[in-house]
GROMACS .gro file of C-alpha atoms in nm:
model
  429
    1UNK     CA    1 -20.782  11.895  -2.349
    2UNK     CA    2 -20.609  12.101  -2.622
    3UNK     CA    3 -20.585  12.467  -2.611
    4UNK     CA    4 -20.523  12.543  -2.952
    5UNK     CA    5 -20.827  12.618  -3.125
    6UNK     CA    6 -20.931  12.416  -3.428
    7UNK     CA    7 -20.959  12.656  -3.690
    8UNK     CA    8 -21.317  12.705  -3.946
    9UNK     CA    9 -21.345  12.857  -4.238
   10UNK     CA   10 -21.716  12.934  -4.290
   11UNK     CA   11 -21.780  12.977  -4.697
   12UNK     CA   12 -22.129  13.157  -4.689
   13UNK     CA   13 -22.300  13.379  -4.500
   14UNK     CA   14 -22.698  13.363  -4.544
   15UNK     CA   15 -22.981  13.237  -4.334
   16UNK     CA   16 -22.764  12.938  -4.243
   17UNK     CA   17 -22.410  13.088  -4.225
   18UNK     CA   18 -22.530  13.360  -4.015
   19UNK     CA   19 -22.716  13.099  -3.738
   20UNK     CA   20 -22.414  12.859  -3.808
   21UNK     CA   21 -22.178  13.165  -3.697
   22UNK     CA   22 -22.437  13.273  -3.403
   23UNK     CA   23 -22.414  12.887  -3.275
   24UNK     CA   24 -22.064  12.881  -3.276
   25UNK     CA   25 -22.019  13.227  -3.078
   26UNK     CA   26 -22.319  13.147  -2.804
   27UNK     CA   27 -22.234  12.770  -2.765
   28UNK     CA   28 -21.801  12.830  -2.790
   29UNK     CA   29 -21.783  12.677  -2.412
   30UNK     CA   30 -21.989  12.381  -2.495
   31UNK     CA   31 -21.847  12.335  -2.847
   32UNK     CA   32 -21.512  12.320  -2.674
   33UNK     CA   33 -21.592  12.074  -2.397
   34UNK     CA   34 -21.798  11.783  -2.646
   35UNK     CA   35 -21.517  11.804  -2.902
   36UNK     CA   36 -21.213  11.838  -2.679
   37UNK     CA   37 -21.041  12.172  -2.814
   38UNK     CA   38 -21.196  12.525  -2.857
   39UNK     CA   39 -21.338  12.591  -3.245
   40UNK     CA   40 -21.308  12.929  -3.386
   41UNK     CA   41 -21.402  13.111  -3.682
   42UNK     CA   42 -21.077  13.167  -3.880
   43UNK     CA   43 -21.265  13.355  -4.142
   44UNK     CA   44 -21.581  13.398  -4.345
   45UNK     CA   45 -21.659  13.467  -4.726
   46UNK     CA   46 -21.926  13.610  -4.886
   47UNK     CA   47 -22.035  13.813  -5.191
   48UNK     CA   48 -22.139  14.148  -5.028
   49UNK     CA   49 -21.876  14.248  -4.782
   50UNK     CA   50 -22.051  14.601  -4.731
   51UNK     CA   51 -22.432  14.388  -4.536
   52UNK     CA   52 -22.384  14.443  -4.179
   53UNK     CA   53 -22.353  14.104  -3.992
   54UNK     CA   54 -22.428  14.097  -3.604
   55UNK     CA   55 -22.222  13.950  -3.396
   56UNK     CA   56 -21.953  13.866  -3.643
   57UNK     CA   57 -21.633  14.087  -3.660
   58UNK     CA   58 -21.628  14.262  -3.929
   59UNK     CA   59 -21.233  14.180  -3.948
   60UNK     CA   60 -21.318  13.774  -4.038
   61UNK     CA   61 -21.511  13.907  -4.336
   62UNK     CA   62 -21.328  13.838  -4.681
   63UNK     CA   63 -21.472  13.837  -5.025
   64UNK     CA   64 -21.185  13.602  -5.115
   65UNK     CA   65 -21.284  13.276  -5.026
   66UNK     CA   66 -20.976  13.080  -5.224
   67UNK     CA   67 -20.730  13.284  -5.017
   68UNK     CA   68 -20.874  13.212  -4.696
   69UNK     CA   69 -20.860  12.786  -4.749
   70UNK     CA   70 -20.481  12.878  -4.873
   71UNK     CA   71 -20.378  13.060  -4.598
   72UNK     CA   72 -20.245  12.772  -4.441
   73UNK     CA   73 -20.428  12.798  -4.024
   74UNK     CA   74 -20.739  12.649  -4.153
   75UNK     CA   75 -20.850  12.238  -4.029
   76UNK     CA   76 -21.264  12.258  -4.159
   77UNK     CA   77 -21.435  12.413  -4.378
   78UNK     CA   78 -21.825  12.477  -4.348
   79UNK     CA   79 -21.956  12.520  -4.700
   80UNK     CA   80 -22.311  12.669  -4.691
   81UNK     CA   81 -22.312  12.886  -5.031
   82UNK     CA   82 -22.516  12.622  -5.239
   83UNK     CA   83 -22.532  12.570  -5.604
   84UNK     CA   84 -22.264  12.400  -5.790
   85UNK     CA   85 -22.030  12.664  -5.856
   86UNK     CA   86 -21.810  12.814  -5.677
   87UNK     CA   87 -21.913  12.521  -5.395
   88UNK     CA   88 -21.705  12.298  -5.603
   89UNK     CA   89 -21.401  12.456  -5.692
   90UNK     CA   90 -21.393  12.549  -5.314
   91UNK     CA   91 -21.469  12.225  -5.177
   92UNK     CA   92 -21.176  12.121  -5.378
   93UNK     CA   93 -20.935  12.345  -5.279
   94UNK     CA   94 -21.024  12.284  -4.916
   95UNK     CA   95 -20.917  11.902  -4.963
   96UNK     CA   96 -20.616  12.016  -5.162
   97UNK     CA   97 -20.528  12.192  -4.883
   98UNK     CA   98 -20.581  11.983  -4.617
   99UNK     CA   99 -20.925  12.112  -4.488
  100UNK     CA  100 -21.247  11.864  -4.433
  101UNK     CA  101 -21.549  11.977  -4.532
  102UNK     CA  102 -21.930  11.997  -4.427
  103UNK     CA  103 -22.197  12.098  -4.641
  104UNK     CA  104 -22.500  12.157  -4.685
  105UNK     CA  105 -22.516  12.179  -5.029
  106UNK     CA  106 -22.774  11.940  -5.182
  107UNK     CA  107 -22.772  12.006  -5.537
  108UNK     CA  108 -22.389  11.962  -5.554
  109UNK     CA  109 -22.399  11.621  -5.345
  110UNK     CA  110 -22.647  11.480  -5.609
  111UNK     CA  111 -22.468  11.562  -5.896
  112UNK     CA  112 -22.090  11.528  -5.795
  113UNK     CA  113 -22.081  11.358  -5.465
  114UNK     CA  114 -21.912  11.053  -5.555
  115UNK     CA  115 -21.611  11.321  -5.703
  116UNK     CA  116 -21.642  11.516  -5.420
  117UNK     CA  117 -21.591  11.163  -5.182
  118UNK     CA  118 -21.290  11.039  -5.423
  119UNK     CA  119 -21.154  11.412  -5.334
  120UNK     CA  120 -21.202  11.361  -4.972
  121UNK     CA  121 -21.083  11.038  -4.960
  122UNK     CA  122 -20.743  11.109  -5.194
  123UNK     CA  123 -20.614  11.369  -4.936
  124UNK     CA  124 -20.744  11.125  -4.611
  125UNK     CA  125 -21.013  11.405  -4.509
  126UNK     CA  126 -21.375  11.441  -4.460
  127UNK     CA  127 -21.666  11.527  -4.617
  128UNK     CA  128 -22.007  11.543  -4.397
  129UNK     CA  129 -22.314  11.658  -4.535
  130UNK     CA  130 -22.594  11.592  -4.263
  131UNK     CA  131 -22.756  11.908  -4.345
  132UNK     CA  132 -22.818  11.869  -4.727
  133UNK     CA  133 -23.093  11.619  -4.691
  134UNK     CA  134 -23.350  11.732  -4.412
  135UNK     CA  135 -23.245  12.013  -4.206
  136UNK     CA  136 -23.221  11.908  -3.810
  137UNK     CA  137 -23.348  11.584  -3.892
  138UNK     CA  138 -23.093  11.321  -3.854
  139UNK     CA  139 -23.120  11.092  -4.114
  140UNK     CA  140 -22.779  11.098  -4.334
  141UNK     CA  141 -22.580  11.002  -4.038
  142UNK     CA  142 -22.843  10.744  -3.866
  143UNK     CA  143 -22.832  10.573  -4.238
  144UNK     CA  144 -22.486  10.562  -4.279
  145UNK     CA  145 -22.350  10.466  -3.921
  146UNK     CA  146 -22.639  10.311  -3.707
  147UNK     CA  147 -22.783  10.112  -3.986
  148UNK     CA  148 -22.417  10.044  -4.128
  149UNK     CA  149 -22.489   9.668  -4.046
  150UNK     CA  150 -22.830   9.620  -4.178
  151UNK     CA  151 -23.027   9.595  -4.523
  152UNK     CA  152 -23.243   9.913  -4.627
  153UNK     CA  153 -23.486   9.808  -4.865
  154UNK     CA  154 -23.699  10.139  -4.917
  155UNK     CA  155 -23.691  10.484  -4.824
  156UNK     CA  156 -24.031  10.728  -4.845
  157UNK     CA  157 -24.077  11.009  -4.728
  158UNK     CA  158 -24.163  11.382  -4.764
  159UNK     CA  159 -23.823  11.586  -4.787
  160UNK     CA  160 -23.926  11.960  -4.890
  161UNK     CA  161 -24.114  12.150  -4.619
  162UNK     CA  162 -24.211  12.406  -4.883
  163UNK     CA  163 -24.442  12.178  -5.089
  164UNK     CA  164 -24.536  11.996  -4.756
  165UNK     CA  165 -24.705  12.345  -4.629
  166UNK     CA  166 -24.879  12.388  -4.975
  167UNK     CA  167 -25.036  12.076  -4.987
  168UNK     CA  168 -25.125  12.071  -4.648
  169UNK     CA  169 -25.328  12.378  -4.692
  170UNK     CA  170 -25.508  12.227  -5.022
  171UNK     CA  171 -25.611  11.959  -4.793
  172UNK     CA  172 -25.726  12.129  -4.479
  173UNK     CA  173 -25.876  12.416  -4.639
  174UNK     CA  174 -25.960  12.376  -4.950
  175UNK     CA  175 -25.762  12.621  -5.129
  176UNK     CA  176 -25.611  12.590  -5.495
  177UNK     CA  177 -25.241  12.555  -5.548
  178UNK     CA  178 -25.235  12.935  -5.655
  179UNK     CA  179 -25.401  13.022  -5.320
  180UNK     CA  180 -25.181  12.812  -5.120
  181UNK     CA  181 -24.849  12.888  -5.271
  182UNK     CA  182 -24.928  13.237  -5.196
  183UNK     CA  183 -24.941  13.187  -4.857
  184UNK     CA  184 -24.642  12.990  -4.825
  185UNK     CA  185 -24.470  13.280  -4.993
  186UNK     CA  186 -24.644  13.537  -4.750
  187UNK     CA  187 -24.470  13.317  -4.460
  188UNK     CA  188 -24.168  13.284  -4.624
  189UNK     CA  189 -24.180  12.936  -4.666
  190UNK     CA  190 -24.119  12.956  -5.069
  191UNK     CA  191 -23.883  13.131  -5.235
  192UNK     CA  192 -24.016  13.445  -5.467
  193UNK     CA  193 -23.892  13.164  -5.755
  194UNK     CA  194 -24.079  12.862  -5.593
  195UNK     CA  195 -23.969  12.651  -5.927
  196UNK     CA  196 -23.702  12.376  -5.750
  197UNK     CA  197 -23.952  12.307  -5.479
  198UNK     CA  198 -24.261  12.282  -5.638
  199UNK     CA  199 -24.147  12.083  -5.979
  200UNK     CA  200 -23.985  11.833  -5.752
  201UNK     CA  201 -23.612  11.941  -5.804
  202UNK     CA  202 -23.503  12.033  -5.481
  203UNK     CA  203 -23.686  11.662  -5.353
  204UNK     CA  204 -23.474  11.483  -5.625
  205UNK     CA  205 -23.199  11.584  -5.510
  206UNK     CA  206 -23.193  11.488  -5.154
  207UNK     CA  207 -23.357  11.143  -5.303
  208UNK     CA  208 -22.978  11.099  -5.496
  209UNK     CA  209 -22.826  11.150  -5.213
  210UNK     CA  210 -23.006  10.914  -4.976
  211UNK     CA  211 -23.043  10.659  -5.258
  212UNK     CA  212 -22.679  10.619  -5.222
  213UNK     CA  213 -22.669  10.582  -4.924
  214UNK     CA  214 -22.925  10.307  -4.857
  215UNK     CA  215 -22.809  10.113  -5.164
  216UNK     CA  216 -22.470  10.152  -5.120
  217UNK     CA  217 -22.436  10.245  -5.506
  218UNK     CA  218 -22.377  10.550  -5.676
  219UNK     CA  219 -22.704  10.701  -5.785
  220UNK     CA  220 -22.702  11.078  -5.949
  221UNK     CA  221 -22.958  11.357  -5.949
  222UNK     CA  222 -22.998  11.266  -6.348
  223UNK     CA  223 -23.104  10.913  -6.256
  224UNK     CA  224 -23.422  11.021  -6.033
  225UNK     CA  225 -23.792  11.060  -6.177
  226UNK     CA  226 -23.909  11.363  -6.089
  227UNK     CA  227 -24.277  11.507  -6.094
  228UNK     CA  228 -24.388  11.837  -5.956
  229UNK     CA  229 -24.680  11.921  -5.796
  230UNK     CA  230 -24.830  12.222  -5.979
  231UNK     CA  231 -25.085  12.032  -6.157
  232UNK     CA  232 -25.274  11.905  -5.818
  233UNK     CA  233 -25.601  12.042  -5.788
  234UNK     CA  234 -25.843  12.066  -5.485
  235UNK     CA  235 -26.055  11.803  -5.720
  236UNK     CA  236 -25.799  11.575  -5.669
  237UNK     CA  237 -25.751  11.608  -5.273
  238UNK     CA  238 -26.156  11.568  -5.317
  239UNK     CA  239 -26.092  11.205  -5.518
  240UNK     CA  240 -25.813  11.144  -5.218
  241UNK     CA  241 -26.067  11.237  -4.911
  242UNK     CA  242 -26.333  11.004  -5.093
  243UNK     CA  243 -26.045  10.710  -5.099
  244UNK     CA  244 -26.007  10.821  -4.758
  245UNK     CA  245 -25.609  10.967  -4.838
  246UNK     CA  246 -25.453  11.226  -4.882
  247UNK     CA  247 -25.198  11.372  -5.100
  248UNK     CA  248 -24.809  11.411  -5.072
  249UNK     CA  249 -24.526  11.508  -5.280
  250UNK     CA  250 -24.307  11.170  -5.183
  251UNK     CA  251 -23.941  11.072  -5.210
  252UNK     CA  252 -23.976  10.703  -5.285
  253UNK     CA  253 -23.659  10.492  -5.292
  254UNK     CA  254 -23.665  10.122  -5.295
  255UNK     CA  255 -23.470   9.825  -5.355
  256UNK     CA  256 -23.567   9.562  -5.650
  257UNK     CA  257 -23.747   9.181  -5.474
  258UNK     CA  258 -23.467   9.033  -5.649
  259UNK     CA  259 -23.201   9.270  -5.460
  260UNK     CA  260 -23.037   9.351  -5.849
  261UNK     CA  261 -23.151   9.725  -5.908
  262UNK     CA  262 -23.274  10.013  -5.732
  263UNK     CA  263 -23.542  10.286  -5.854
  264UNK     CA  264 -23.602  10.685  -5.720
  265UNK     CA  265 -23.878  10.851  -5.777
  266UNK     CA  266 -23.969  11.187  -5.675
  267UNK     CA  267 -24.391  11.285  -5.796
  268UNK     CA  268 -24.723  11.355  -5.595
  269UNK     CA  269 -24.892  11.040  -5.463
  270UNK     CA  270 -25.238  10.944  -5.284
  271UNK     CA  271 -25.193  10.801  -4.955
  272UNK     CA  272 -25.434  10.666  -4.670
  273UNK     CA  273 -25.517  10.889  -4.392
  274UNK     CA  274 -25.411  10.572  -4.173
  275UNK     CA  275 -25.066  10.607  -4.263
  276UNK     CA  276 -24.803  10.817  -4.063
  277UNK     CA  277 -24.675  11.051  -4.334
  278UNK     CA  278 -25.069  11.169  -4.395
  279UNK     CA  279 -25.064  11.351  -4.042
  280UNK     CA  280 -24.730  11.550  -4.123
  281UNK     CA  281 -24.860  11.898  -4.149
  282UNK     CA  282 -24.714  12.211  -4.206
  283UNK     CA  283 -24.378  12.265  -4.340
  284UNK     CA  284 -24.250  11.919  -4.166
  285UNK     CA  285 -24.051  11.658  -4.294
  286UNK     CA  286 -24.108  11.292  -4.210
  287UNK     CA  287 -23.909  11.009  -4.387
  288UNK     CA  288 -23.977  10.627  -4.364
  289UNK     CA  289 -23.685  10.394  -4.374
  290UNK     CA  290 -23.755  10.049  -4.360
  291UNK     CA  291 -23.448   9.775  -4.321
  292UNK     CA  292 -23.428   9.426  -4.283
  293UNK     CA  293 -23.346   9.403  -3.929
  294UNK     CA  294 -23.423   9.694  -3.788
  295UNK     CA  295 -23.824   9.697  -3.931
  296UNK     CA  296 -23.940  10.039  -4.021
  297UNK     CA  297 -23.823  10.332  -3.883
  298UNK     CA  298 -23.976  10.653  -3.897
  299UNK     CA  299 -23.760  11.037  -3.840
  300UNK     CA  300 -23.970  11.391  -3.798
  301UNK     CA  301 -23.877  11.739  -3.763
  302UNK     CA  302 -23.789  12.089  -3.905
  303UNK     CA  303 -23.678  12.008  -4.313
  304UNK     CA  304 -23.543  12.404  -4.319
  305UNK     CA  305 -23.495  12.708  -4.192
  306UNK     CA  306 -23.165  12.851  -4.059
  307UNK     CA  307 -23.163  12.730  -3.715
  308UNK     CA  308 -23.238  12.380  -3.764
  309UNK     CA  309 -23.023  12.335  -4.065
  310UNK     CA  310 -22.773  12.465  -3.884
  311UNK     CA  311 -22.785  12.262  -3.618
  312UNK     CA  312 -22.759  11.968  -3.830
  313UNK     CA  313 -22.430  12.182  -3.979
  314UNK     CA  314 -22.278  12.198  -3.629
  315UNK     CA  315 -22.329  11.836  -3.530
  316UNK     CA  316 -22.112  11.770  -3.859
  317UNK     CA  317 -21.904  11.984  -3.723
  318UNK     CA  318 -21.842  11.855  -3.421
  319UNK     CA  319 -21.802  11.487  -3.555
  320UNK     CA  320 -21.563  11.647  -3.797
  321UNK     CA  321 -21.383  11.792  -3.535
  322UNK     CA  322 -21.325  11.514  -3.292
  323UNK     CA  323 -21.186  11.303  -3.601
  324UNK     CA  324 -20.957  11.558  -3.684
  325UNK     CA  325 -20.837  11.517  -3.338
  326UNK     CA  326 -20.819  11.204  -3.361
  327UNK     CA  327 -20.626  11.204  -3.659
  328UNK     CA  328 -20.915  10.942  -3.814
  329UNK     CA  329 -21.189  11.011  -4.048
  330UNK     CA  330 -21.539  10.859  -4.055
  331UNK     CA  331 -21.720  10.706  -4.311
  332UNK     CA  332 -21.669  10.793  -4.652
  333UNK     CA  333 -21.877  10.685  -4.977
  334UNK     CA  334 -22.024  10.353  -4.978
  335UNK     CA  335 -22.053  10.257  -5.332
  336UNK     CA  336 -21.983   9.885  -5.344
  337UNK     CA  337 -22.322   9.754  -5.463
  338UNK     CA  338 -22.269   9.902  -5.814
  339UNK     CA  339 -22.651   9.847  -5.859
  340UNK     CA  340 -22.850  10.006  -6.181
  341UNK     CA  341 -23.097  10.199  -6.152
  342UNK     CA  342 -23.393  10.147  -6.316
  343UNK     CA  343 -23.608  10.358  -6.501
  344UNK     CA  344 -23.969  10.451  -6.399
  345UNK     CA  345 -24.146  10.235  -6.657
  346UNK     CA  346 -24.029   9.885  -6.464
  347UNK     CA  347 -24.147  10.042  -6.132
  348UNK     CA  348 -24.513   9.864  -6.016
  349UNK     CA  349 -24.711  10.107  -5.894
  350UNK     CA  350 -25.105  10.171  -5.830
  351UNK     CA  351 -25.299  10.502  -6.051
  352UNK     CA  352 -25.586  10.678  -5.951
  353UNK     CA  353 -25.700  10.812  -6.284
  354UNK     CA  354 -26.042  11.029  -6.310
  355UNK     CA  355 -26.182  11.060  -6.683
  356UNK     CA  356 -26.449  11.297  -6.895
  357UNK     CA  357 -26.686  11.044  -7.066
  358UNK     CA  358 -26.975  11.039  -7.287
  359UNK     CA  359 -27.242  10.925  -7.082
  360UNK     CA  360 -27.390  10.631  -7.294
  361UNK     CA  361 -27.428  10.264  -7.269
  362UNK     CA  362 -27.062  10.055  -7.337
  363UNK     CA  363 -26.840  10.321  -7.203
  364UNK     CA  364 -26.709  10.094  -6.893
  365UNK     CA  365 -26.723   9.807  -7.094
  366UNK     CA  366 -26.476  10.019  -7.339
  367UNK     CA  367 -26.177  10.153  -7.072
  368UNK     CA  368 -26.231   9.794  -6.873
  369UNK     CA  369 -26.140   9.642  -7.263
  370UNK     CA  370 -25.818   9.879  -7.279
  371UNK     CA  371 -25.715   9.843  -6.934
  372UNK     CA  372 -25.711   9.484  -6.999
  373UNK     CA  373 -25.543   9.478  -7.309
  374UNK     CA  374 -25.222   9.625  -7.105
  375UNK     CA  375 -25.242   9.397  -6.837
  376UNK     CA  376 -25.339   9.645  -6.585
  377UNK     CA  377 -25.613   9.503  -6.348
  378UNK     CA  378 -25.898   9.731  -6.227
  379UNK     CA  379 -25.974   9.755  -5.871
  380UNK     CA  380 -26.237   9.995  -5.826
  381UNK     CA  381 -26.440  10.197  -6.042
  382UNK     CA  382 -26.695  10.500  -5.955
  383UNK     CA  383 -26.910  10.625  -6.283
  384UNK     CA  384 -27.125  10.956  -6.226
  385UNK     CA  385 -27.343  11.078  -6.524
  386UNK     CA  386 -27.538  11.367  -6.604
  387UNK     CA  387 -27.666  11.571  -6.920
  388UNK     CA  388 -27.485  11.325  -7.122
  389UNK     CA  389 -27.132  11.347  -6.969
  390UNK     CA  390 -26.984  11.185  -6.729
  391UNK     CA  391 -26.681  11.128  -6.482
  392UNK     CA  392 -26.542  10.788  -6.410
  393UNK     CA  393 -26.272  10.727  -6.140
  394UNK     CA  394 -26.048  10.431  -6.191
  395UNK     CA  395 -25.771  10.293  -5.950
  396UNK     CA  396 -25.569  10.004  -6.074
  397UNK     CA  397 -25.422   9.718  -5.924
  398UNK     CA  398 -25.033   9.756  -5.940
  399UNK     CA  399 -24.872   9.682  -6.251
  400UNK     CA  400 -24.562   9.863  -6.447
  401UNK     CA  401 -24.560  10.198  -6.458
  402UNK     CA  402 -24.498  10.149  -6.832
  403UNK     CA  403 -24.817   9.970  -6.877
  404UNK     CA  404 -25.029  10.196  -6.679
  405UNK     CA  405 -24.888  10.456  -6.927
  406UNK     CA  406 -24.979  10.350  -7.210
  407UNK     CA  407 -25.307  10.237  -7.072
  408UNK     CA  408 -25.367  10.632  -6.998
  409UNK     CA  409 -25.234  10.720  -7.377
  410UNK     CA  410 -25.469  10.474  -7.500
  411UNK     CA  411 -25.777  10.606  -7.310
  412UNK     CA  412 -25.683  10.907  -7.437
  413UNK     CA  413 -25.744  10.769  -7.835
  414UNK     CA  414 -26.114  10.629  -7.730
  415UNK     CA  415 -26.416  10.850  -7.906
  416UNK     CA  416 -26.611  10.800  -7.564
  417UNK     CA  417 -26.316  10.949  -7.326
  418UNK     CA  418 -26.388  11.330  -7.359
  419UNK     CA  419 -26.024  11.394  -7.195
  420UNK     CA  420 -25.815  11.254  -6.918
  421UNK     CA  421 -25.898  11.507  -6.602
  422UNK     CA  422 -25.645  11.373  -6.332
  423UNK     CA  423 -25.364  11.076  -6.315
  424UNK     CA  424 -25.201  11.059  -5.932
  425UNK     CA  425 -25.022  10.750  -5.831
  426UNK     CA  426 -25.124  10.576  -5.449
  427UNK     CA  427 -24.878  10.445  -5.235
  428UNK     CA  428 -24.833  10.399  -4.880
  429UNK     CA  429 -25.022  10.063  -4.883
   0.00000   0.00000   0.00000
């Protein structure tokens, strides 16, 4: 075994640098013994030198993070700042230096990851990044190594605890979105800005990055459909419990039939109670993979919070370590496919759509008319009527999302169709 420590440089110091730096003090003996050589903290940069961390010396504390991946000692760098700059410019520097890198920076990934990889792979280093899609869940490294020889065709699943826990609540208790964003902010499960997890952006973004890797093709933040969730209402989970579903904010990746695009979506969607993703409560994460060979494959677990992130950070670590030992690196980007992506209009999906009518003879025969002049087949209908209004729930066969668009915006132009009260896509089927 070697005695000479490998050296980190740990670029952050919040809820996950702090645990990350905890880990690596409690668990040094262990560490040590599963990579082969002892791992130590060679220094650690943050913003506000003056907050009081426990249990780290104050003498590895540096607000100078550039200096400490140029000081020449350092082998890895652990990069848990977030946000695209300075993450960057320091991930950068770190390969420039000779320093591989894990992260757990999501937003980056999605938006310059294949950079980032060309980077990595320019100065023969590595960049791991287990922790930017689901917290302790593996799923980045399962995807990328175990299922290395097989054929992903789709990826769902529920990726933000945050909007997880508020839905949840809507369903179980009835609450409003108000009401239950509230409490998740009470628990500290959303942020005192809530606006990347609830409008779907912090979702997109770990869809980008597992897009690319199930496809094999480069697919950025940019190209995802997004949706948030702030327009769900408790008469909607009422609509889902009388469909017998439920409602989710998915990540929904899939591979065309013909095997010549891909699509991501990110957006609320019904799904039935029977399937496995309805049961995830709380502020769980659950993702679906399914692959040619391997069938479907399901991974739960803890999508935040400092401890399990950073376990996810440290098992990068550790991997990162032993190559460096090994004077190998592991996988890189896998970008060979070069497929498009397509937008959301070619995507065939199902709508649930509830309308305000005029309660008077003709009105069904009217939306059945304009649903079938898009070429979007009905396949149920419930019509209640009273004091001359009326609602009327319609879900459709699957068809282009394009079509069941303009289907809506058509609705929308009929005398009889008061307004257009809910639209929620169904999947899961």
């Amino acid at each position: 075994m070697r005695t000479r420590p490998l050296k980190v440089a740990l670029l952050g110091c919040g809820v996950v640098g702090s645990e990350v730096a905890r880990i690596m003090t409690t668990h040094a003996d262990d560490l040590t013994q599963r990579i082969g050589a002892p791992v130590e903290l060679a220094g650690v940069a943050v913003r506000r030198p003056s907050k009081v961390r426990e249990g780290i010396d104050p003498a590895l504390i540096t607000t100078d993070a550039t200096a400490l991946l140029k000081r020449g000692d350092v082998d890895i760098a652990i990069e848990v700042i977030g946000g695209i700059e300075p993450a960057r410019t320091l991930i950068t520097t770190a390969f420039e230096n000779g320093i591989s890198v894990v992260s757990a920076n999501k937003a980056l990934l999605a938006q310059d990851g294949a950079a980032l990889h060309a980077s990595a792979e320019q100065h023969g280093l590595d960049l791991y990044y287990e922790a930017a899609v689901a917290g302790a869940i593996p799923l980045v490294r399962p995807m990328r190594e175990s299922l290395a020889g097989d054929k992903i065709n789709r990826v769902m699943g529920i990726v933000n605890g945050t909007t997880n826990f508020i839905l949840d609540k809507m369903d179980s208790t009835g609450a409003g979105y108000q009401e239950a964003l509230d409490e998740a902010t009470a628990l500290g499960y959303a942020e005192a800005d809530p606006t990347a997890d609830v409008e779907g952006y912090d979702a997109a973004a770990k869809a980008a990055i597992l897009a690319g890797i199930a496809f094999h093709t480069r697919v950025r933040l940019d190209d995802v459909y997004r949706e948030g969730m702030t327009e769900v209402s408790a008469a909607d989970f009422a609509s889902a419990k009388r469909m017998g579903c439920t409602i989710k904010l998915l990540a929904i990746l899939e591979r065309a039939a013909d095997g010549a695009s891909v699509t991501a979506r990110v957006h609320p969607a019904m799904i039935p109670l029977s399937h496995p993703l309805a049961s995830v409560r709380e502020a769980y994460n659950a993702v679906f993979v399914e692959a040619e060979a391997a069938g479907r494959l399901m991974f739960y677990g803890p999508g935040a919070g400092g401890a399990p992130t950073a376990s996810a950070v440290l098992g990068d670590l550790v991997a990162v370590a032993r190559n460096k030992l090994a004077e190998a690196t592991g996988p890189g980007e896998s970008a060979y496919t070069q497929l498009p992506v397509s937008p959301m209009g070619e995507v065939v999906t199902r709508y649930h759509i509830s309308l305000d009518v005029a309660d008077k003879p003709g009105v069904l025969a009217q939306v059945a008319t304009t649903f079938a002049e898009h070429g979007v087949s009905i396949d149920t209908v419930r019509q209640q009527g009273k004091d001359g209004e009326a609602s009327l729930v319609v879900v459709t066969h699957r068809a282009p999302d394009a079509a069941l668009s303009g289907t809506v915006e058509a609705l929308r132009m009929l005398d009889t169709v008061r307004g257009v009260a809910s639209i929620m896509r169904v999947e899961g089927e």
